[in-house]
Coordinates of C-alpha atoms and ligand atoms in Angstrom, one line a residue:
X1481 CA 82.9 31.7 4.8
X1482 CA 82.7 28.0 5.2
X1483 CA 83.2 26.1 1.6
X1484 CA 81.7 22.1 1.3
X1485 CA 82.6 20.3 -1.5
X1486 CA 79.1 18.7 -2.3
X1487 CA 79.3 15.1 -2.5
X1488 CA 78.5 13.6 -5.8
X1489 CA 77.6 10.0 -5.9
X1490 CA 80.1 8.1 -8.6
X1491 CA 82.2 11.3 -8.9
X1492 CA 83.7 12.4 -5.5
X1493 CA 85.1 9.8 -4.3
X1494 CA 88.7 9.5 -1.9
X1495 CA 91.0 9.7 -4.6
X1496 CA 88.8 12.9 -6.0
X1497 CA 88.5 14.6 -2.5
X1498 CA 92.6 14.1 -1.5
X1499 CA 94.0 14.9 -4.5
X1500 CA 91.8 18.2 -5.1
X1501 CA 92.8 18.7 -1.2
X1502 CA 96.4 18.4 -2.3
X1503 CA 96.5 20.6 -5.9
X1504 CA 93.8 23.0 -5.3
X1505 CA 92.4 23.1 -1.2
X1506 CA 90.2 26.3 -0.6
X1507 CA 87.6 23.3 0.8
X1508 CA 86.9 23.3 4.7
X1509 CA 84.6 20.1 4.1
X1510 CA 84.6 17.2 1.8
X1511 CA 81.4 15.9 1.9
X1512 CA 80.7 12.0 1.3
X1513 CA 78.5 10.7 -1.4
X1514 CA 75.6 8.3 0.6
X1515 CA 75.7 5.6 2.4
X1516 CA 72.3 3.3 1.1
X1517 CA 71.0 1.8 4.6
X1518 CA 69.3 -1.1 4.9
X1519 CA 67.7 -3.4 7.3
X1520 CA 70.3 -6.0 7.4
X1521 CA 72.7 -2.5 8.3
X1522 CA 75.5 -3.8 5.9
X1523 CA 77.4 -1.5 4.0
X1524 CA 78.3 -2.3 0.4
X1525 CA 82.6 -2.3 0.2
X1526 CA 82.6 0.6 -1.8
X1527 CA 80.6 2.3 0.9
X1528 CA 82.8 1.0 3.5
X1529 CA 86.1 2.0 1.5
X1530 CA 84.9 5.7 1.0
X1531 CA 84.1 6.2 5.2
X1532 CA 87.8 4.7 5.9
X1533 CA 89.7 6.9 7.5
X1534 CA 92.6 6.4 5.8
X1535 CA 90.6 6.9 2.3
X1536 CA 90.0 10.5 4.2
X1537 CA 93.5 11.2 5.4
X1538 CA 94.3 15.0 6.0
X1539 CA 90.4 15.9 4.9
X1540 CA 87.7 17.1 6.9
X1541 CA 84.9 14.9 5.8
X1542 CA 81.2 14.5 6.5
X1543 CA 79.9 11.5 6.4
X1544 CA 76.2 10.8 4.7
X1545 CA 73.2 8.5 5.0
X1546 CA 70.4 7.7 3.1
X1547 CA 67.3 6.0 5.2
X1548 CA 63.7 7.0 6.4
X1549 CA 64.0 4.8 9.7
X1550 CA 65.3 6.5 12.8
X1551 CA 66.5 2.9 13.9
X1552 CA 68.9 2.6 10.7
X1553 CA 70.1 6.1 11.0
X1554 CA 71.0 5.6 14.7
X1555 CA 72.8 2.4 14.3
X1556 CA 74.8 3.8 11.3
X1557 CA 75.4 7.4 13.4
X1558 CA 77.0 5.0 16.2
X1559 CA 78.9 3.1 13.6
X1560 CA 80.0 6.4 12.1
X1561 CA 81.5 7.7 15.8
X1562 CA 83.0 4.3 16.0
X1563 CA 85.1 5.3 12.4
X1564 CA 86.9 8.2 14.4
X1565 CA 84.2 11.0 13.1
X1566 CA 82.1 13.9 14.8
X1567 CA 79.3 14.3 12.4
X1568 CA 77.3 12.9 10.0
X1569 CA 74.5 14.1 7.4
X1570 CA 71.1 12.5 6.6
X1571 CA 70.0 13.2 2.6
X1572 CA 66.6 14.4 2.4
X1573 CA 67.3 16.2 -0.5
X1574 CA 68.2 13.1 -3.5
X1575 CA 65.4 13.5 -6.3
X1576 CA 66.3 9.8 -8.1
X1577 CA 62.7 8.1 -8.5
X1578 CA 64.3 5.1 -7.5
X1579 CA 64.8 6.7 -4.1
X1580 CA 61.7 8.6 -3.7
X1581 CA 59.4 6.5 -4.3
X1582 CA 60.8 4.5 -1.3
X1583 CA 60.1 7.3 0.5
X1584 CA 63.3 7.7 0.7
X1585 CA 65.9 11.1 0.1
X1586 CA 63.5 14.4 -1.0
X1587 CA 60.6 11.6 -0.6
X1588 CA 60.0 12.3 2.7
X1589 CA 59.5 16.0 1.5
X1590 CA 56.7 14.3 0.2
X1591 CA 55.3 13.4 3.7
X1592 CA 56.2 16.4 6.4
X1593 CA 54.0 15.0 9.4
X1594 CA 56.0 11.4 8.2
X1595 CA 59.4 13.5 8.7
X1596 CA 58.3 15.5 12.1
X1597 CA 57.7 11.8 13.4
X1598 CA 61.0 10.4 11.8
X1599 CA 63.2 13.5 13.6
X1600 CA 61.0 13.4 16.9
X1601 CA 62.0 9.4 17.8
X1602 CA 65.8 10.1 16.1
X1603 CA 66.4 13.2 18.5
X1604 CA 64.8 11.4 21.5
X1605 CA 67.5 9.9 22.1
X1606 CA 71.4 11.7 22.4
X1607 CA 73.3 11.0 19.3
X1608 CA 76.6 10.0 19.2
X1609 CA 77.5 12.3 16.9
X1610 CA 76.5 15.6 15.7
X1611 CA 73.8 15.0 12.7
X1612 CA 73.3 18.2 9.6
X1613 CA 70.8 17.3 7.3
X1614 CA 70.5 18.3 3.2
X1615 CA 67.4 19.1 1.6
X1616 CA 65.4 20.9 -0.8
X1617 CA 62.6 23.3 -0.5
X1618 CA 59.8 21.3 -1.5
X1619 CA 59.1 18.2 -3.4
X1620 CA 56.2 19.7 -6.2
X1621 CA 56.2 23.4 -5.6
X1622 CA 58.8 25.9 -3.6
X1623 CA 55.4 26.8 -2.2
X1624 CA 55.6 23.8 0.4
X1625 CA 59.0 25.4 1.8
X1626 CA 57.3 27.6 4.4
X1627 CA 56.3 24.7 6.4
X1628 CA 59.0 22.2 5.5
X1629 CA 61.5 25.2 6.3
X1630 CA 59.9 25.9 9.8
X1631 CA 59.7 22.1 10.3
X1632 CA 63.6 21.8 10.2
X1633 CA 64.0 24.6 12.2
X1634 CA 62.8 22.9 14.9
X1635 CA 65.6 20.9 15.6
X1636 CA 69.1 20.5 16.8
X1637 CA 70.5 20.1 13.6
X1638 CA 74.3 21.4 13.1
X1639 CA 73.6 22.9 10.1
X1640 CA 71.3 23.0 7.2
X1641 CA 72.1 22.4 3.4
X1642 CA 69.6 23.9 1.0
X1643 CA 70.0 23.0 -2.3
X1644 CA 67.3 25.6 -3.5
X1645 CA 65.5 23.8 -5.9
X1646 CA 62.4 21.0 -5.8
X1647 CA 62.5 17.4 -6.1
X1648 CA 60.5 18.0 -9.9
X1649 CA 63.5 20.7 -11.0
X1650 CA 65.7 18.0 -10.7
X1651 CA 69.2 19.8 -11.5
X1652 CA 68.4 22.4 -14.0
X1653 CA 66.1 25.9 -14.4
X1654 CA 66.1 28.5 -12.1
X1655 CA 66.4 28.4 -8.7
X1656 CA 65.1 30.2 -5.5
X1657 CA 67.4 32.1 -3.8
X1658 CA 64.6 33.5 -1.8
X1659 CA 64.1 30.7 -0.2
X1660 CA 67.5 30.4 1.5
X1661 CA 66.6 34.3 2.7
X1662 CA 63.3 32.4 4.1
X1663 CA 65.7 30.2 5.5
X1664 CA 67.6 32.8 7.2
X1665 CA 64.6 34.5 8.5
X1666 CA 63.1 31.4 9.9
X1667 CA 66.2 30.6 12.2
X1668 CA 67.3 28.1 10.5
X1669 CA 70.2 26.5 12.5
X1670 CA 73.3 27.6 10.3
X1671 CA 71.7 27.4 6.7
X1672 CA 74.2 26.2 3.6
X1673 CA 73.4 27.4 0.3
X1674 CA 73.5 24.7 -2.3
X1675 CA 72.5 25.2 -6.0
X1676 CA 74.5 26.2 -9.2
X1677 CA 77.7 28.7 -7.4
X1678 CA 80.0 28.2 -10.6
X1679 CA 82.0 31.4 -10.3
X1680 CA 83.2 33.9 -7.5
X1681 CA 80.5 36.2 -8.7
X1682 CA 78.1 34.0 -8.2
X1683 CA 79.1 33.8 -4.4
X1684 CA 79.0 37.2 -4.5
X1685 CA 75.1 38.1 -6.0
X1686 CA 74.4 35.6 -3.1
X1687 CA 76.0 37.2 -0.4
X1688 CA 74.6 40.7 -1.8
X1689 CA 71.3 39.0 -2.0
X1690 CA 71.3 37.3 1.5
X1691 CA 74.2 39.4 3.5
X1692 CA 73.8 36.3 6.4
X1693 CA 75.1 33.3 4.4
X1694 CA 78.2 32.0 6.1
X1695 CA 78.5 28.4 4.3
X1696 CA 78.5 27.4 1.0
X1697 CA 78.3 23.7 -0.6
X1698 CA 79.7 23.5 -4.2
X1699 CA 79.6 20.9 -6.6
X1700 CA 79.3 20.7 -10.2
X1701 CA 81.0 24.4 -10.0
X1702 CA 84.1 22.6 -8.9
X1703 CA 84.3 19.6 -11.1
X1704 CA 84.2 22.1 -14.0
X1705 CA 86.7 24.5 -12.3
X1706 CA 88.5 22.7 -9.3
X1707 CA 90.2 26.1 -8.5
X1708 CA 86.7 27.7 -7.2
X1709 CA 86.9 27.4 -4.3
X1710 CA 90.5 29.1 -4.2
X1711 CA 89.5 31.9 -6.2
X1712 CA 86.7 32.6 -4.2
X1713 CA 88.9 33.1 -1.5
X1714 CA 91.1 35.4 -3.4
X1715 CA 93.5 33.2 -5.0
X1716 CA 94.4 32.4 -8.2
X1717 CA 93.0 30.4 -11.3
X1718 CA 94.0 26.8 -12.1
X1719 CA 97.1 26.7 -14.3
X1720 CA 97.1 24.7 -17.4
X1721 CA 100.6 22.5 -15.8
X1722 CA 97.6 22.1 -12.1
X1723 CA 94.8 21.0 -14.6
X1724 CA 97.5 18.3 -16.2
X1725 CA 98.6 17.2 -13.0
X1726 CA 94.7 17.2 -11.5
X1727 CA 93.6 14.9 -14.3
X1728 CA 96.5 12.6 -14.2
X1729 CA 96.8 12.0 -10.7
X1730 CA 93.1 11.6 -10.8
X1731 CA 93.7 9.2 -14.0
X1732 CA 96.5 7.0 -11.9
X1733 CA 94.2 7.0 -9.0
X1734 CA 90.9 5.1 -10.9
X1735 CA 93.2 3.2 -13.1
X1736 CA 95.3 1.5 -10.3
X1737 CA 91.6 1.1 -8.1
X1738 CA 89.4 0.2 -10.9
X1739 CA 91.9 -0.7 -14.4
X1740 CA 92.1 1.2 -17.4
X1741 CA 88.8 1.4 -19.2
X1742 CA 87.1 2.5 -16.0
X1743 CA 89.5 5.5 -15.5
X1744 CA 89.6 6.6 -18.4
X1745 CA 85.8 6.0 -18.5
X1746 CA 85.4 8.6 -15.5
X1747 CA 87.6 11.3 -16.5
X1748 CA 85.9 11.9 -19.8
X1749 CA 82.9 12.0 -17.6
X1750 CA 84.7 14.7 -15.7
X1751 CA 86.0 16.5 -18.2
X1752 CA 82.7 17.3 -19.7
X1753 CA 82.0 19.5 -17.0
X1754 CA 83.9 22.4 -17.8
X1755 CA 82.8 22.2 -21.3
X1756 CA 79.1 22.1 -20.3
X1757 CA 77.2 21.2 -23.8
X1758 CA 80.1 22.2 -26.3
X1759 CA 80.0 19.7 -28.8
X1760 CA 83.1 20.3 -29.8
X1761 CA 84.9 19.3 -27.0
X1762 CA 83.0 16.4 -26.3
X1763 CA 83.8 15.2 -29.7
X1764 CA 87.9 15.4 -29.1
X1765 CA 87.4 14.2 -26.0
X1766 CA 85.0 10.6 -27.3
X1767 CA 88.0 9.7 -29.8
X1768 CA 90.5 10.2 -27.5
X1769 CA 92.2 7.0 -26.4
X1770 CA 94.5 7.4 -23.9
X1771 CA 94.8 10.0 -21.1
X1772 CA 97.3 12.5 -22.7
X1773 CA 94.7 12.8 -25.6
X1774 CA 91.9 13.7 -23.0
X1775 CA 94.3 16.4 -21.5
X1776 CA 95.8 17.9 -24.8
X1777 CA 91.9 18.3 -25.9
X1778 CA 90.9 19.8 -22.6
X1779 CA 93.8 22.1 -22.6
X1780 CA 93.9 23.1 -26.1
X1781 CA 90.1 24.1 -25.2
X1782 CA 90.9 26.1 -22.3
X1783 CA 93.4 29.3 -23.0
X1784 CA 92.3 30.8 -19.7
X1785 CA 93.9 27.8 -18.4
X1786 CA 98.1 28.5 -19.3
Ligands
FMN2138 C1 76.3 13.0 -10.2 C2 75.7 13.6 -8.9 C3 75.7 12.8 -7.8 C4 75.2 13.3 -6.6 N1 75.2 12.6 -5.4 C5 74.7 13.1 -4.2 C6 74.9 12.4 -3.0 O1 75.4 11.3 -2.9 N2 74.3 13.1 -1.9 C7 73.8 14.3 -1.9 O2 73.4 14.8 -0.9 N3 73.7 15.0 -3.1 C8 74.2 14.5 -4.2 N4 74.1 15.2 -5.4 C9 73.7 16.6 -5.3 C10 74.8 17.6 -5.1 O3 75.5 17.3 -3.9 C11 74.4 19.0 -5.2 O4 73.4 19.2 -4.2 C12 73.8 19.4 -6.5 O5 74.7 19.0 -7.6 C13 73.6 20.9 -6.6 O6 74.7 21.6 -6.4 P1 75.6 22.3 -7.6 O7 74.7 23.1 -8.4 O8 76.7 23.0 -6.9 O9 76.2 21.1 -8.3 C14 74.6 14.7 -6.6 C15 74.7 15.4 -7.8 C16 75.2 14.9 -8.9 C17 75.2 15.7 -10.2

């Protein structure tokens, strides 16, 4: 099975991906956040920084873009091949109103005969690199899927990530694993499930459920637990002396790129994950003031974890 480690705008950046890469690994692909294109084709530094290859050292990485011109996304695809990569993803799949409403992300969802057009004058031409796409199954209703689903499958796409929810569910509620077994059915060219894997048994009801799944793309599963993807392939849980060294490294990482306040900012960020909605924790975590306090409350919350 082939693991991606969804990318997470704000959270996954180079520092994130090489030191997980480093303490945990189990990831075959560490996939970059968006790149914003525009019609001057500029990239903002941060943007640039996280495509450098030597931010990417050691890591398989894929590249993403976010754009509803074919022009844009060609132009960037070329720049992309000129970085030393083989592939890149377009995002049809972001659900930020500030993105959709441009059309933009699971916006073109929106507009199918809009997105054939988009993908026929893109594909017209050969592409310097290979191009995968990420989506979701509908914008209103799972019930557009069907179309949208038969729509993708009609071209040369090196794989498909399905994050199996709507543009309206946001992140949260249920979500549809029958349409990733639509997905399958429909010939879909190497489908990816996407959408709430946060344990090994979750990769298992899925691969009961839909016995052809042969990629994965985690995310919030691993910022919670950055083992996952090492368990699920038969190793073992994160210790509590891997957690320390994750969050410090992690801590070192921000605060030499971005100063203290920043860093610590972001790892209280990140180590609400694995606490989900316990008050509790995010309590000892708010008065912490320094990075050892954010680790002794973490750990002391997580006896699984020595
Ligand atoms: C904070 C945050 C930022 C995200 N940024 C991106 C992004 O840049 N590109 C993208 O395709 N998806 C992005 N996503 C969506 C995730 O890649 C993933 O599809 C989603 O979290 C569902 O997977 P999960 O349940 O395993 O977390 C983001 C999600 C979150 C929570």
């Amino acid at each position: 099975m082939t693991i991606y480690f969804a990318p997470m705008e704000g959270v996954t950046d180079g520092i994130l991906r090489r030191t997980h890469h480093r303490i945990f690994g189990g990831i075959d692909v560490y996939c970059l956040p968006f790149h914003r294109l525009t019609q001057s084709l500029s990239l903002l530094t941060r943007e640039q920084r996280d495509i450098d290859p030597e931010e990417n050292a050691g890591l398989n990485v894929l590249p993403q873009a976010l754009t509803r011109d074919p022009e844009q996304l060609s132009a960037w695809l070329y720049y992309v091949s000129e970085c030393g990569y083989s592939r890149a993803d377009l995002n049809i799949g972001c659900p930020s109103p500030t993105v959709t409403k441009r059309g933009r992300g699971s916006g073109l969802l929106r507009d199918p005969g809009y997105l054939r057009s988009f993908l026929d004058r893109l594909f017209s031409n050969t592409l310097p690199v290979s191009l995968s796409v990420k989506t979701r199954i509908g914008y209103e209703s799972a019930e557009e899927w069907p179309e949208l689903a038969e729509l993708l499958a009609g071209y040369p796409f090196a794989h498909v990530t399905i994050h199996a929810r709507t543009t309206r569910e946001q992140y949260t509620g249920a979500v549809h694993p029958e349409a990733f077994e639509l997905a399958l059915r429909k010939g879909i060219p190497h489908p990816v499930y996407n959408g709430d894997l946060r344990t090994p048994e979750d990769v298992q009801a899925l691969m009961a459920r839909c016995p052809g799944t042969e990629a994965v793309m985690i995310g919030r599963g691993l910022l919670a637990d950055p083992a996952l993807a090492r368990k699920i392939r038969g190793g073992k849980e994160a210790s509590g002396e891997e957690l320390r060294t994750w969050y410090t490294a992690l801590y070192e990482g921000w605060k030499n790129r971005f100063g203290e306040t920043i860093a610590l900012g972001r790892i209280k960020k990140l180590m609400e994950w694995p606490g989900g909605s316990d008050i509790r924790r995010k309590r000892l975590l708010r008065r912490a003031g320094n990075i050892e306090g954010c680790i002794d409350a973490i750990l002391r919350e997580l006896p699984a974890a020595e």
